[in-house]
Short mmCIF file of C-alpha atoms in Angstrom, two decimals:
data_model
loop_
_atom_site.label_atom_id
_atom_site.label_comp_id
_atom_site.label_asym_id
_atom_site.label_seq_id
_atom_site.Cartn_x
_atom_site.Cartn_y
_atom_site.Cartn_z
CA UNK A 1 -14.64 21.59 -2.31
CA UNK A 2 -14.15 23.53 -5.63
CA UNK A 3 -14.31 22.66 -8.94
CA UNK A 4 -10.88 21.05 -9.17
CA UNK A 5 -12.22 18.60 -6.68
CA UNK A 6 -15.16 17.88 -8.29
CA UNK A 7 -12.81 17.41 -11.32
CA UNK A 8 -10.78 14.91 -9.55
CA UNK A 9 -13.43 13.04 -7.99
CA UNK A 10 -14.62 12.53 -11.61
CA UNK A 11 -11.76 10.99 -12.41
CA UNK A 12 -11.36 8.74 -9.46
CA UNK A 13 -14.54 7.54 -10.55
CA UNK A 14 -13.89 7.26 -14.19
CA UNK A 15 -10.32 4.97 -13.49
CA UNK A 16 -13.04 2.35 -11.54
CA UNK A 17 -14.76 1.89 -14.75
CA UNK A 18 -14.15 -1.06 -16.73
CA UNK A 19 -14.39 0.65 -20.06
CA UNK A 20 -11.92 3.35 -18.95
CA UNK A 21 -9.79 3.93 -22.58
CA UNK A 22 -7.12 4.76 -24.29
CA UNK A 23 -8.73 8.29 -25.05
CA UNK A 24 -9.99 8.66 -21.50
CA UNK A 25 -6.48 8.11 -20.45
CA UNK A 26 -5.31 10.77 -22.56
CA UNK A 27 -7.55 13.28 -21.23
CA UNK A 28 -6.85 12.43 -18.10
CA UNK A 29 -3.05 13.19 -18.48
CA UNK A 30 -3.99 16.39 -19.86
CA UNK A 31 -5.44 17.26 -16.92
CA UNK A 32 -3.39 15.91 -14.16
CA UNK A 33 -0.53 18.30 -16.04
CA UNK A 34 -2.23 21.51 -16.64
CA UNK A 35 -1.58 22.46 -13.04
CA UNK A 36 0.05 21.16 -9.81
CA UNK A 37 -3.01 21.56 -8.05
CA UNK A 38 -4.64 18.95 -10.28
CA UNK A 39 -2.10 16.34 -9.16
CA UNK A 40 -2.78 17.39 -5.55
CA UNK A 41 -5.97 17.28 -5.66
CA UNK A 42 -5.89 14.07 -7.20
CA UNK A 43 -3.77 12.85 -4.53
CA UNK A 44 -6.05 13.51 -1.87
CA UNK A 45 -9.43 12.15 -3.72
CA UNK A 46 -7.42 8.81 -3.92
CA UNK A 47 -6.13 9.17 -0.17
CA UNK A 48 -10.14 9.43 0.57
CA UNK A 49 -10.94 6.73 -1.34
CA UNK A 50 -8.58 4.57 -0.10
CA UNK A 51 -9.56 5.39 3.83
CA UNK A 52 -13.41 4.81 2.99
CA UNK A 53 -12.44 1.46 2.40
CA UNK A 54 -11.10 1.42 6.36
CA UNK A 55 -14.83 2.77 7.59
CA UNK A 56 -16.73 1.10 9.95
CA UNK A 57 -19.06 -0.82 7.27
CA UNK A 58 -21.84 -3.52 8.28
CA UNK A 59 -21.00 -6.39 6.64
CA UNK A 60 -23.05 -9.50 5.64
CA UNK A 61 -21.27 -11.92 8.70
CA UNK A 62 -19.89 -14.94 6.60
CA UNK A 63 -20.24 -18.71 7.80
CA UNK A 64 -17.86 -19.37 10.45
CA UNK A 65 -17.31 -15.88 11.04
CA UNK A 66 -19.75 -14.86 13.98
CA UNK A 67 -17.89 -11.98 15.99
CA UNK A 68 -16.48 -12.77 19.55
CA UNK A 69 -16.68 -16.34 20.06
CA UNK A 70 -13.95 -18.90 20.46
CA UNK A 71 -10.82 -18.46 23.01
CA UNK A 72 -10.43 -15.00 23.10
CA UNK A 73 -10.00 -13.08 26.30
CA UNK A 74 -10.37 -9.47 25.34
CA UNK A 75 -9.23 -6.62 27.53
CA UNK A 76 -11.23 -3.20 27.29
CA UNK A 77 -8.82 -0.22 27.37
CA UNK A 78 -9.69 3.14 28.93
CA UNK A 79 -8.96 5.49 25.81
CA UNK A 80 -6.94 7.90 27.98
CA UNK A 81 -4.82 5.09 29.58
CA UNK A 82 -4.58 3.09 26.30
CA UNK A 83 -0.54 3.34 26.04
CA UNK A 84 -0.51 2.25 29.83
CA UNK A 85 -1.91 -0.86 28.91
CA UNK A 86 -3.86 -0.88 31.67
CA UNK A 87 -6.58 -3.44 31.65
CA UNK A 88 -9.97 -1.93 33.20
CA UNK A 89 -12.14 -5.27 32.53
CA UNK A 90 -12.33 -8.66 31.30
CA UNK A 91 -14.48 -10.41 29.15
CA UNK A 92 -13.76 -14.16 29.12
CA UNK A 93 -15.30 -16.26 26.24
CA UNK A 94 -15.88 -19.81 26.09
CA UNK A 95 -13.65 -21.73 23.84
CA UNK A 96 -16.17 -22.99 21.38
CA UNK A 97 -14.52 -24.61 17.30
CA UNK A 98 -11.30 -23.71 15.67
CA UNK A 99 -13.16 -22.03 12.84
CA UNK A 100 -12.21 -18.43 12.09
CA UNK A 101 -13.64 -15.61 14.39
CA UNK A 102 -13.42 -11.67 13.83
CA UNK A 103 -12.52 -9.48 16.18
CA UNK A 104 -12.99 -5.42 15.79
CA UNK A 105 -11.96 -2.78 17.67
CA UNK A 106 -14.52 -0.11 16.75
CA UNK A 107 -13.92 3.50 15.85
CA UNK A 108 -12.42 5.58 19.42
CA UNK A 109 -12.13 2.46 21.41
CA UNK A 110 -8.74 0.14 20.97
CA UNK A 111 -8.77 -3.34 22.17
CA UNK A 112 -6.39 -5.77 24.08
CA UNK A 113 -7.24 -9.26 23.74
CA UNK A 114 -4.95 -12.02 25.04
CA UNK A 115 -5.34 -14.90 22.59
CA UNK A 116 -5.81 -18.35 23.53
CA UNK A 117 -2.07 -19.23 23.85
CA UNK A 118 -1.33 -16.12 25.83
CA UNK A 119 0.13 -14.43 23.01
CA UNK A 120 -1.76 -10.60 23.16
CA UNK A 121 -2.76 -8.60 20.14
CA UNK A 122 -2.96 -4.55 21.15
CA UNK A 123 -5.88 -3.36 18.17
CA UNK A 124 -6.04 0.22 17.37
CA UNK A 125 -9.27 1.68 17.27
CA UNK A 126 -11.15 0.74 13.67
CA UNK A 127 -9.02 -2.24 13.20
CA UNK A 128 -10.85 -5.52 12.15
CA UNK A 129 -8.95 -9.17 12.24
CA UNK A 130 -10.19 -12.60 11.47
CA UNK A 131 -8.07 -14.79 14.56
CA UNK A 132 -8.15 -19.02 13.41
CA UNK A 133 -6.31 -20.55 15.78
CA UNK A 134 -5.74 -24.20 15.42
CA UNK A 135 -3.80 -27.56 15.97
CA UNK A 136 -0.86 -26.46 13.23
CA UNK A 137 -1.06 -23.11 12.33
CA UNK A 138 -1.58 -19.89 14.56
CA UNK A 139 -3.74 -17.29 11.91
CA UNK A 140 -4.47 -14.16 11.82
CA UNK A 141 -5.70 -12.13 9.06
CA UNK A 142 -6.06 -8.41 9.51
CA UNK A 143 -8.21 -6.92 7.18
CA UNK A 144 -8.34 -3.04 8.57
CA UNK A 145 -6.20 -1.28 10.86
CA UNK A 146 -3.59 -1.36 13.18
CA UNK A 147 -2.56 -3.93 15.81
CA UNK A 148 0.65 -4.85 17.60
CA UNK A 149 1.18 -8.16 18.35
CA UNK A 150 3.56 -10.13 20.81
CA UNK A 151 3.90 -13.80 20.69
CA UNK A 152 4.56 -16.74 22.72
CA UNK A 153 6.58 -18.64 20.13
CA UNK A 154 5.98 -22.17 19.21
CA UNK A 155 8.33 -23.36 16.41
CA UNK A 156 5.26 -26.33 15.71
CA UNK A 157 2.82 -24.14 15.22
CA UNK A 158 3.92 -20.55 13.55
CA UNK A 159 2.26 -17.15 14.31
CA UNK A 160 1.14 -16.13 11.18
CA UNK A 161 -0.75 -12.85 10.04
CA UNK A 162 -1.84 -12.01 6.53
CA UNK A 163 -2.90 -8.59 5.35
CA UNK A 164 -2.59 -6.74 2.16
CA UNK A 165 -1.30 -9.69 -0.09
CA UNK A 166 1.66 -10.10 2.12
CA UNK A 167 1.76 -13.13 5.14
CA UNK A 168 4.28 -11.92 8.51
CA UNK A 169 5.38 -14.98 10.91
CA UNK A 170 7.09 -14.55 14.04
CA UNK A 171 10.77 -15.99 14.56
CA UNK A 172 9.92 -15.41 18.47
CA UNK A 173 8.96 -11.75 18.81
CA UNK A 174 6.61 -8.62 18.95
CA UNK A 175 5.54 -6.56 16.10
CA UNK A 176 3.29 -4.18 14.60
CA UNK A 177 1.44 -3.97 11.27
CA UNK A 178 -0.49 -0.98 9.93
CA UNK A 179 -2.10 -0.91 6.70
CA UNK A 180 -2.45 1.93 4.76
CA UNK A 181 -4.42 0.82 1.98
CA UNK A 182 -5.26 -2.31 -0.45
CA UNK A 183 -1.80 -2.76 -1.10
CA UNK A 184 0.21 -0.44 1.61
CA UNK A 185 1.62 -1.18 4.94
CA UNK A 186 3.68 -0.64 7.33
CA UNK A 187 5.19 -3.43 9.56
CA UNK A 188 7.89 -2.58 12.82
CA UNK A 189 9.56 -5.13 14.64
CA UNK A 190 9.92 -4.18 18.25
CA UNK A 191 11.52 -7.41 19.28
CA UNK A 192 12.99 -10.71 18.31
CA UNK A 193 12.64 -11.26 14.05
CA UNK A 194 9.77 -11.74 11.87
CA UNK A 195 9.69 -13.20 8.43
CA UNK A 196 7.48 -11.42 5.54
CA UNK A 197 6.39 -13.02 2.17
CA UNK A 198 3.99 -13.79 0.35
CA UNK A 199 3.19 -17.17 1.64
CA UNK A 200 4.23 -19.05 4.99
CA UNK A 201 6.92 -21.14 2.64
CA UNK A 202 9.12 -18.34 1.90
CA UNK A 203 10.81 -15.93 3.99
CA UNK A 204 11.54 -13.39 1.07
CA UNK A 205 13.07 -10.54 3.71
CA UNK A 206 13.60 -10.90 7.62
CA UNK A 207 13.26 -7.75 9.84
CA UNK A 208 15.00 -7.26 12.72
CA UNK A 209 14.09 -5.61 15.99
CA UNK A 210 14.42 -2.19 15.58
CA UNK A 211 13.83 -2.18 11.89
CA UNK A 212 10.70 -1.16 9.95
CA UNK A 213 9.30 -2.09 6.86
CA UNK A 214 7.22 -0.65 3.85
CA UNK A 215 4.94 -2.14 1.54
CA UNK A 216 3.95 0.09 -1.00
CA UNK A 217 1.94 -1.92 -4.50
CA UNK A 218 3.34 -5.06 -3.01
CA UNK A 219 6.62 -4.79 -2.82
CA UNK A 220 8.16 -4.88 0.38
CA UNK A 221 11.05 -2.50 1.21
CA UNK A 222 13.20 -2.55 4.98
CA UNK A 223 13.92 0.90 6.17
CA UNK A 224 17.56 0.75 7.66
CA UNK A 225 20.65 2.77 7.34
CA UNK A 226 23.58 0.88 5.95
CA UNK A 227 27.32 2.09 5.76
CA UNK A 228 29.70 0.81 2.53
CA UNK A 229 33.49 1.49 2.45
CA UNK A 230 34.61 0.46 -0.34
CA UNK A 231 32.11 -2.91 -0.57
CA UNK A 232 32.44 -4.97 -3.67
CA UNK A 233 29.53 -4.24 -5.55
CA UNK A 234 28.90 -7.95 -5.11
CA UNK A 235 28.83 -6.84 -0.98
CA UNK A 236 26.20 -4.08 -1.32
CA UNK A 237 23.66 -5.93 -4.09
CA UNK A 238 23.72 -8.64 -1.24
CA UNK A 239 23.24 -6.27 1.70
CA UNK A 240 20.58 -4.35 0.01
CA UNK A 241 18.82 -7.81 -1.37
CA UNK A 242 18.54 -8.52 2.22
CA UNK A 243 16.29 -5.49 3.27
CA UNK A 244 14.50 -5.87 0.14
CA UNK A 245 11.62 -7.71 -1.70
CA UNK A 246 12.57 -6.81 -5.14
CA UNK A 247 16.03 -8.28 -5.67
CA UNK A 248 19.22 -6.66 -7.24
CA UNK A 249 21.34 -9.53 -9.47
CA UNK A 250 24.42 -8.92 -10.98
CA UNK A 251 24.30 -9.55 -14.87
CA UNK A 252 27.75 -8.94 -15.94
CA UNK A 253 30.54 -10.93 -13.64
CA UNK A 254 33.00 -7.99 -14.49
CA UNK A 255 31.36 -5.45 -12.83
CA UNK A 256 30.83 -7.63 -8.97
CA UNK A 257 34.47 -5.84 -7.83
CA UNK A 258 33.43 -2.14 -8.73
CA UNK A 259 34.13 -0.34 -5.28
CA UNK A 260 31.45 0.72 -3.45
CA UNK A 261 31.32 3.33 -0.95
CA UNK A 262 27.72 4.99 0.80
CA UNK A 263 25.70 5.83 3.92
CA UNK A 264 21.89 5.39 2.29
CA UNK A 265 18.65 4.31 3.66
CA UNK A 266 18.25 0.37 2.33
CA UNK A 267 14.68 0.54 0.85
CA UNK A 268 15.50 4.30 -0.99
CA UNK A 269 15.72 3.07 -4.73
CA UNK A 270 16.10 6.15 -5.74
CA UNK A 271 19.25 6.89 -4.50
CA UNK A 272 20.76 3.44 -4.83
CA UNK A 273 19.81 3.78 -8.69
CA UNK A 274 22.19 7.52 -8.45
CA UNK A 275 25.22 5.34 -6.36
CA UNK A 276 24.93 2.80 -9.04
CA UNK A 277 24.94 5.46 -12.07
CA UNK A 278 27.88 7.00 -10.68
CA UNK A 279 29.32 3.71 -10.64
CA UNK A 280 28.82 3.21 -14.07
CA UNK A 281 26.44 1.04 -13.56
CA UNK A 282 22.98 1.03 -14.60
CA UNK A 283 19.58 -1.27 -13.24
CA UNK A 284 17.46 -2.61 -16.10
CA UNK A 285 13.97 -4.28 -16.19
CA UNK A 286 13.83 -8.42 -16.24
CA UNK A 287 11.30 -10.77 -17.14
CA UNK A 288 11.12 -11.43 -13.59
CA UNK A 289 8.78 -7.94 -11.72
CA UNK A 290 10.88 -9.20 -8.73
CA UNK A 291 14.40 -8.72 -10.18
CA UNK A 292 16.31 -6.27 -11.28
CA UNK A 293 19.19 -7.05 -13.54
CA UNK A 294 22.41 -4.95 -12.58
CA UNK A 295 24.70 -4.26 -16.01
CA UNK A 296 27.59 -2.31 -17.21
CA UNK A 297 26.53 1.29 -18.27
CA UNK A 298 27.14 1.13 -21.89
CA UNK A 299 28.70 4.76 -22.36
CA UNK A 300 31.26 3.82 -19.79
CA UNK A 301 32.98 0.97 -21.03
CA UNK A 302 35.58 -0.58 -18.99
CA UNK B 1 15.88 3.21 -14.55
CA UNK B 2 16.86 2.82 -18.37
CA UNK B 3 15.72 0.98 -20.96
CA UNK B 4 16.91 -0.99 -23.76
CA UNK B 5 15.62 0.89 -27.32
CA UNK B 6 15.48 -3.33 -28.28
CA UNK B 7 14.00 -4.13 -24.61
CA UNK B 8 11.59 -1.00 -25.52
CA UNK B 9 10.75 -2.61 -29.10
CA UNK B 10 10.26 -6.24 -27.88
CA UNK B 11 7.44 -4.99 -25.96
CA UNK B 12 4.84 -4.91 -28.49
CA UNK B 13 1.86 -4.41 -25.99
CA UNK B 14 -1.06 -1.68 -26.27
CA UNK B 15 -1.47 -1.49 -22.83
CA UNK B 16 2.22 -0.51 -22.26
CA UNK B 17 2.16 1.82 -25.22
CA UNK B 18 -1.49 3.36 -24.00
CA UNK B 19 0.55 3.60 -20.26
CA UNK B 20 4.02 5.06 -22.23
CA UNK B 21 1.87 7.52 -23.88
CA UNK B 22 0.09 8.42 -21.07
CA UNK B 23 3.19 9.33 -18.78
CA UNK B 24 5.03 11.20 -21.38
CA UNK B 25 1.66 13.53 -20.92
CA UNK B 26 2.02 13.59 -17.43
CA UNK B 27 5.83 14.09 -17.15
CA UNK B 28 6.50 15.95 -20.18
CA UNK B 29 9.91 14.12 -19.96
CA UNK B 30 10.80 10.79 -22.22
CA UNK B 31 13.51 9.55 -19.58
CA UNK B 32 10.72 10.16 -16.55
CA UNK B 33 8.13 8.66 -18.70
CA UNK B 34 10.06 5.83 -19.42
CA UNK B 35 10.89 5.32 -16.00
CA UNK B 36 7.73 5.78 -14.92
CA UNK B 37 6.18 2.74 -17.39
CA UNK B 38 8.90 0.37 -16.22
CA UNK B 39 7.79 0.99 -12.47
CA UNK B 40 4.05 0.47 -13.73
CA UNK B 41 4.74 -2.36 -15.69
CA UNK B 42 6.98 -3.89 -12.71
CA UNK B 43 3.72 -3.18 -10.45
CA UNK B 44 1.29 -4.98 -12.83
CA UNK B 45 3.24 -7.85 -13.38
CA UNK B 46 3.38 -8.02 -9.58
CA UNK B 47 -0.82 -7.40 -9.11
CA UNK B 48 -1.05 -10.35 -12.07
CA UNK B 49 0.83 -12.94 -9.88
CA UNK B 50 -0.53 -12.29 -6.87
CA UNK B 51 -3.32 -14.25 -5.84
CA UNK B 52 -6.32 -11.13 -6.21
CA UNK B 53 -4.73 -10.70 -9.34
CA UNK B 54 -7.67 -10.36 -12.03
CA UNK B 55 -8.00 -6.58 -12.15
CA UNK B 56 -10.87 -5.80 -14.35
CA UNK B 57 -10.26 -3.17 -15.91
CA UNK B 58 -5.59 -3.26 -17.01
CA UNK B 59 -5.81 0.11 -18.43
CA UNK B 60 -7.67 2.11 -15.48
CA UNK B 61 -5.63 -0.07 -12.69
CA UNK B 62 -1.72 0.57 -14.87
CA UNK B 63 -3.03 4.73 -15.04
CA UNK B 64 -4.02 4.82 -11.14
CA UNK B 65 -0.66 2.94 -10.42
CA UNK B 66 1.11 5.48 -12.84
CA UNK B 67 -0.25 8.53 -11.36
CA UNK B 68 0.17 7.24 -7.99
CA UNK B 69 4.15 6.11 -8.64
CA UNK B 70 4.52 9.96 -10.17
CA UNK B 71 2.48 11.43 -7.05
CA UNK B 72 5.04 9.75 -4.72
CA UNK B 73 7.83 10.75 -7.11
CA UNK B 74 6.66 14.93 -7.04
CA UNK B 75 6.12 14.39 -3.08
CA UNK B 76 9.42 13.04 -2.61
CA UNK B 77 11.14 15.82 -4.70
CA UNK B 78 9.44 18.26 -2.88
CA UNK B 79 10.93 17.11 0.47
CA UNK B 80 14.00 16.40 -0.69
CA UNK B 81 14.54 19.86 -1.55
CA UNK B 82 12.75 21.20 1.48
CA UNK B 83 15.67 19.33 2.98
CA UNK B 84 13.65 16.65 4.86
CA UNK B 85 14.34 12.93 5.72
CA UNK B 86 12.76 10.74 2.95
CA UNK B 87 9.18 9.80 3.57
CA UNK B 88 10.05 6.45 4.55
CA UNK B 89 11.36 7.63 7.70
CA UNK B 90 8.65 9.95 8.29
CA UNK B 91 6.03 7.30 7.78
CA UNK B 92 8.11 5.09 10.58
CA UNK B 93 8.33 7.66 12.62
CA UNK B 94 4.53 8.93 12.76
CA UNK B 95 3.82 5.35 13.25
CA UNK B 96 6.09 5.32 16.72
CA UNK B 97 5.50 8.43 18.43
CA UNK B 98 3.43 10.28 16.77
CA UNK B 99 0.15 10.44 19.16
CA UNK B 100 -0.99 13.43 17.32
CA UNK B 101 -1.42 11.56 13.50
CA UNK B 102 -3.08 8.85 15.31
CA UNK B 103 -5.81 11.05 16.81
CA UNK B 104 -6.02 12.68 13.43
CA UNK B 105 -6.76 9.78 11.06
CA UNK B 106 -9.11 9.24 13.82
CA UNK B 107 -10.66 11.75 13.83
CA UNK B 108 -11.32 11.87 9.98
CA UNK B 109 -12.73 8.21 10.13
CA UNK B 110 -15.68 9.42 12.29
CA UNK B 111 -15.96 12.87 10.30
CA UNK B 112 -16.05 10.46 7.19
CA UNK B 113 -18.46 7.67 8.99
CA UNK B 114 -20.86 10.07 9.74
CA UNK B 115 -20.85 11.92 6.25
CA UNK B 116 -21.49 8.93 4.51
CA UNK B 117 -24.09 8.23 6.56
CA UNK B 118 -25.74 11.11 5.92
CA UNK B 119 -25.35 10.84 2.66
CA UNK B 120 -28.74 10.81 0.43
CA UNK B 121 -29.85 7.20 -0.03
CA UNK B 122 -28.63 6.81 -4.19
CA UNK B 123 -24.94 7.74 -3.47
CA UNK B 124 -25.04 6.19 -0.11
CA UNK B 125 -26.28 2.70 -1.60
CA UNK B 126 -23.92 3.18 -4.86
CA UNK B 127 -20.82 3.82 -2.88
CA UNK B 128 -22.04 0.58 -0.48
CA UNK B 129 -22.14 -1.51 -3.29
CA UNK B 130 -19.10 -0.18 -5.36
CA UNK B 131 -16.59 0.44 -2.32
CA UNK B 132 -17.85 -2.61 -0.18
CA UNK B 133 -19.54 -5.12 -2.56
CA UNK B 134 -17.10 -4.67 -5.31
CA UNK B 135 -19.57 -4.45 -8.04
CA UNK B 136 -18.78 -2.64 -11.56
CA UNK B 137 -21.00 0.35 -12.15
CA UNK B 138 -22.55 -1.95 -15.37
CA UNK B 139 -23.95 -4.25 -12.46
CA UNK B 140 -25.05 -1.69 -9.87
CA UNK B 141 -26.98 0.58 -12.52
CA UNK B 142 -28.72 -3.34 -13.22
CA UNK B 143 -29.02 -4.19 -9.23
CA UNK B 144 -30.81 -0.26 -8.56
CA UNK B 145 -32.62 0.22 -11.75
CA UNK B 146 -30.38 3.14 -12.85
CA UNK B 147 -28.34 4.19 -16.00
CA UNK B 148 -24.52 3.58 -15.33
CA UNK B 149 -23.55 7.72 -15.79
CA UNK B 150 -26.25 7.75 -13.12
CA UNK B 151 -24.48 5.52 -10.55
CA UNK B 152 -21.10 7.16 -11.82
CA UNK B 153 -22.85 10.24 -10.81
CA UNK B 154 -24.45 9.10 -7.44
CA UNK B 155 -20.23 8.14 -6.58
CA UNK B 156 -18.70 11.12 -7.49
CA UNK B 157 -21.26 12.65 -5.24
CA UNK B 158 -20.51 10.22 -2.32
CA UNK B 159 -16.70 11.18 -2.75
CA UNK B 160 -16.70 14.37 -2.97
CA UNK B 161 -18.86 14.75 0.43
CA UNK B 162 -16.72 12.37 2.06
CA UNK B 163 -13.41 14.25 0.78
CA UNK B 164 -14.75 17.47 2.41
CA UNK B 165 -15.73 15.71 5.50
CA UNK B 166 -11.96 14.08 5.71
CA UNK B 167 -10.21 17.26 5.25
CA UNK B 168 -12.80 19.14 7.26
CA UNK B 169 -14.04 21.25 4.71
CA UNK B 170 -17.50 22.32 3.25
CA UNK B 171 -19.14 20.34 -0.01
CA UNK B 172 -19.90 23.59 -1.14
CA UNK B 173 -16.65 25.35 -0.39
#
């Protein structure tokens, strides 16, 4: 570590201060843009800080959170012969209360556990989940990790799990979910659909099998490819709305027939904020952080 | 992403100004730096409704989410003209097959476990209690008996041992 480092790690620590200012900011641009390797090393001081949140920390157990209890078969994988799924032994626990139980799969050793209505949950080694299981509601919340789950679906009582902000429930399927960070994750849908928002009442985007999704500061973006020839505009903000968190709306009626035509990747903003430029047509900021207002560029008018 | 010179006046907040001001010294460039404050601004909104959404400090978070949105933006400049598929797909494809990544991150968990836990006591109970706890360094310097540049000190020191230890490199190198 060299004195850039050191330099950075000041600064990580100085922007978890409450009384980080207006002049501390200022600095702190100064130095992020004498050099590239400030910004890199920036980058990675974050990226450490953020993964020492995902370390295997003691933590005070909470009430109704002893470790192992209720329902929970769990299957002990052989490291090498994890992606077999091989099962090498069984631990069976007695079905005790419905109140929330954690289950961790500790650093170098993943877990299989078969949950109490047969649905199975594969966790990746370090990966810590909080499994409450009861008459309505099927709950997980997964607080570190990775795990891939695949559920036995019950349209009375939804699979639900809740990590980083963000609540995923299964339309009949089998999934994955890897977070990154406080407020970045990854979710792929192997099979069937799954539903992601941020509470059980609102399916804000469904992925399908085969798709994968990002969520990077909360905001929830479907990685696809989709083709346009010559789509209405009104076509591809309804496409792309579809695959994404953060909505597209249309602000001026006379621009919902401009033709559009693209192969792109339906969570790359970027490049649907160039297609839309070329189109004359240019995305603007609403009071609403979850919409973005489509309008007529104003140097190109019709 | 453009903005309206009215939309721009209507603002009226020091934070956004303080966050404006701040990217225009990290970009160098009025159209990235604008760009860059609507992104953060869209992000804070976002942190405010959500339900964790008291952030103690507005100024620190909007900077870290600034610097992080213009991180992303430099990384994905870079690939794009390397010629590489966007990061997206990269991230969802490390996810799938990618054995190797796995094993890595793995492997830096322990290397990082075990650093912090040989980490003297101070920056081993101040990063504890600031990582894991939550606390502001105002309430651990009052929890250990310590000035607050002293806990700010005891973390940097904690951070910087567990960077090296992450990317598998010396303290002292």
């Amino acid at each position: 570590m060299n004195r850039i480092h050191h330099e950075a790690a000041h600064w990580s620590v100085e922007l978890l201060d409450e009384n980080f200012d207006g002049t501390q900011a200022d600095r702190f641009a100064r130095w992020l843009s004498e050099s590239p390797e400030h910004l890199q090393a920036f980058a990675s001081m974050q990226q450490t800080w953020d993964r020492s949140g995902q370390l295997n920390i003691p933590a005070p157990v909470e009430r109704g959170q002893q470790e192992g209890s209720v329902g929970i078969r769990t299957v002990v994988f052989d490291v090498l012969a994890a992606a077999a799924v091989a099962a090498v032994a069984w631990l069976l626990i007695n079905i005790g209360s419905p109140a929330a139980q954690v289950v961790k799969a500790d650093t170098g050793v993943p877990k299989h556990i078969v949950l109490p209505d047969g649905s199975q949950a594969k966790l990746r080694a370090s990966t810590e989940m909080v499994v409450k299981f009861g008459s309505e509601q099927r709950e997980i919340t997964l607080s570190r990790g990775e795990a891939q789950f695949d559920v036995v679906h019950d349209a009375r009582r939804p699979f639900s799990v809740k990590f980083a902000d963000s609540v995923a429930w299964d339309l009949g399927t089998r999934f994955s979910i890897r977070l990154r960070g406080e407020h970045e994750a990854d979710l792929i849908v192997q099979e069937g659909r799954v539903c992601l928002g941020r509470d059980l009442q609102h399916c804000e985007i469904e992925v399908a099998a085969g798709e994968d999704a990002h969520l990077d500061f909360g905001v929830w973006k479907v990685n696809t490819w989709l083709t346009f020839w010559g789509a209405p505009l009104s076509e591809f903000v309804a496409e792309i709305n579809r695959h994404n968190q953060r909505k597209l709306q249309i602000a001026d009626p006379t621009i919902a027939d401009i033709s559009v035509g693209a192969i792109i990747q339906s969570g790359d903003l970027d490049t649907i904020k160039i297609l839309l430029r070329k189109n004359r047509v240019r995305i603007k900021a609403s009071g609403n952080p979850d919409v973005l207002l489509l309008v007529r560029d104003p140097g190109h008018l019709p | 992403m453009a903005i309206d010179a009215d939309e721009k006046c209507n603002w009226g907040d020091e934070l956004l100004q303080k966050v404006y001001r701040f990217a225009l010294g990290l970009t160098k460039n009025k159209q990235d730096a604008e760009d860059l404050t609507v992104e953060t601004w869209l992000r804070l909104e976002r942190r405010a409704a959500a339900p964790q959404g008291s952030v103690e400090n507005q100024l620190a978070y909007a900077i870290k989410t600034a610097t992080n949105l213009w991180i992303d933006i430099c990384r994905r400049e870079r690939r794009k003209a390397d010629g590489q598929e966007s990061g997206r797909m990269q991230l969802s494809a490390a996810l799938q097959v990618d054995p190797d990544a796995e094993a890595i991150a793995e492997e830096e968990a322990e290397r990082m476990e075990i650093a912090r836990d040989h980490l003297p006591e101070r920056p081993r109970e101040v990063f504890r209690l600031v990582r894991h706890e939550g606390l502001t360094f105002v309430a651990v310097a009052a929890k250990l008996g310590i000035s607050v540049s002293t806990a700010k000190r005891a973390l940097r020191e904690a951070l910087v041992a567990l960077a090296a230890a992450r990317t598998d490199e010396g303290v002292g190198k």
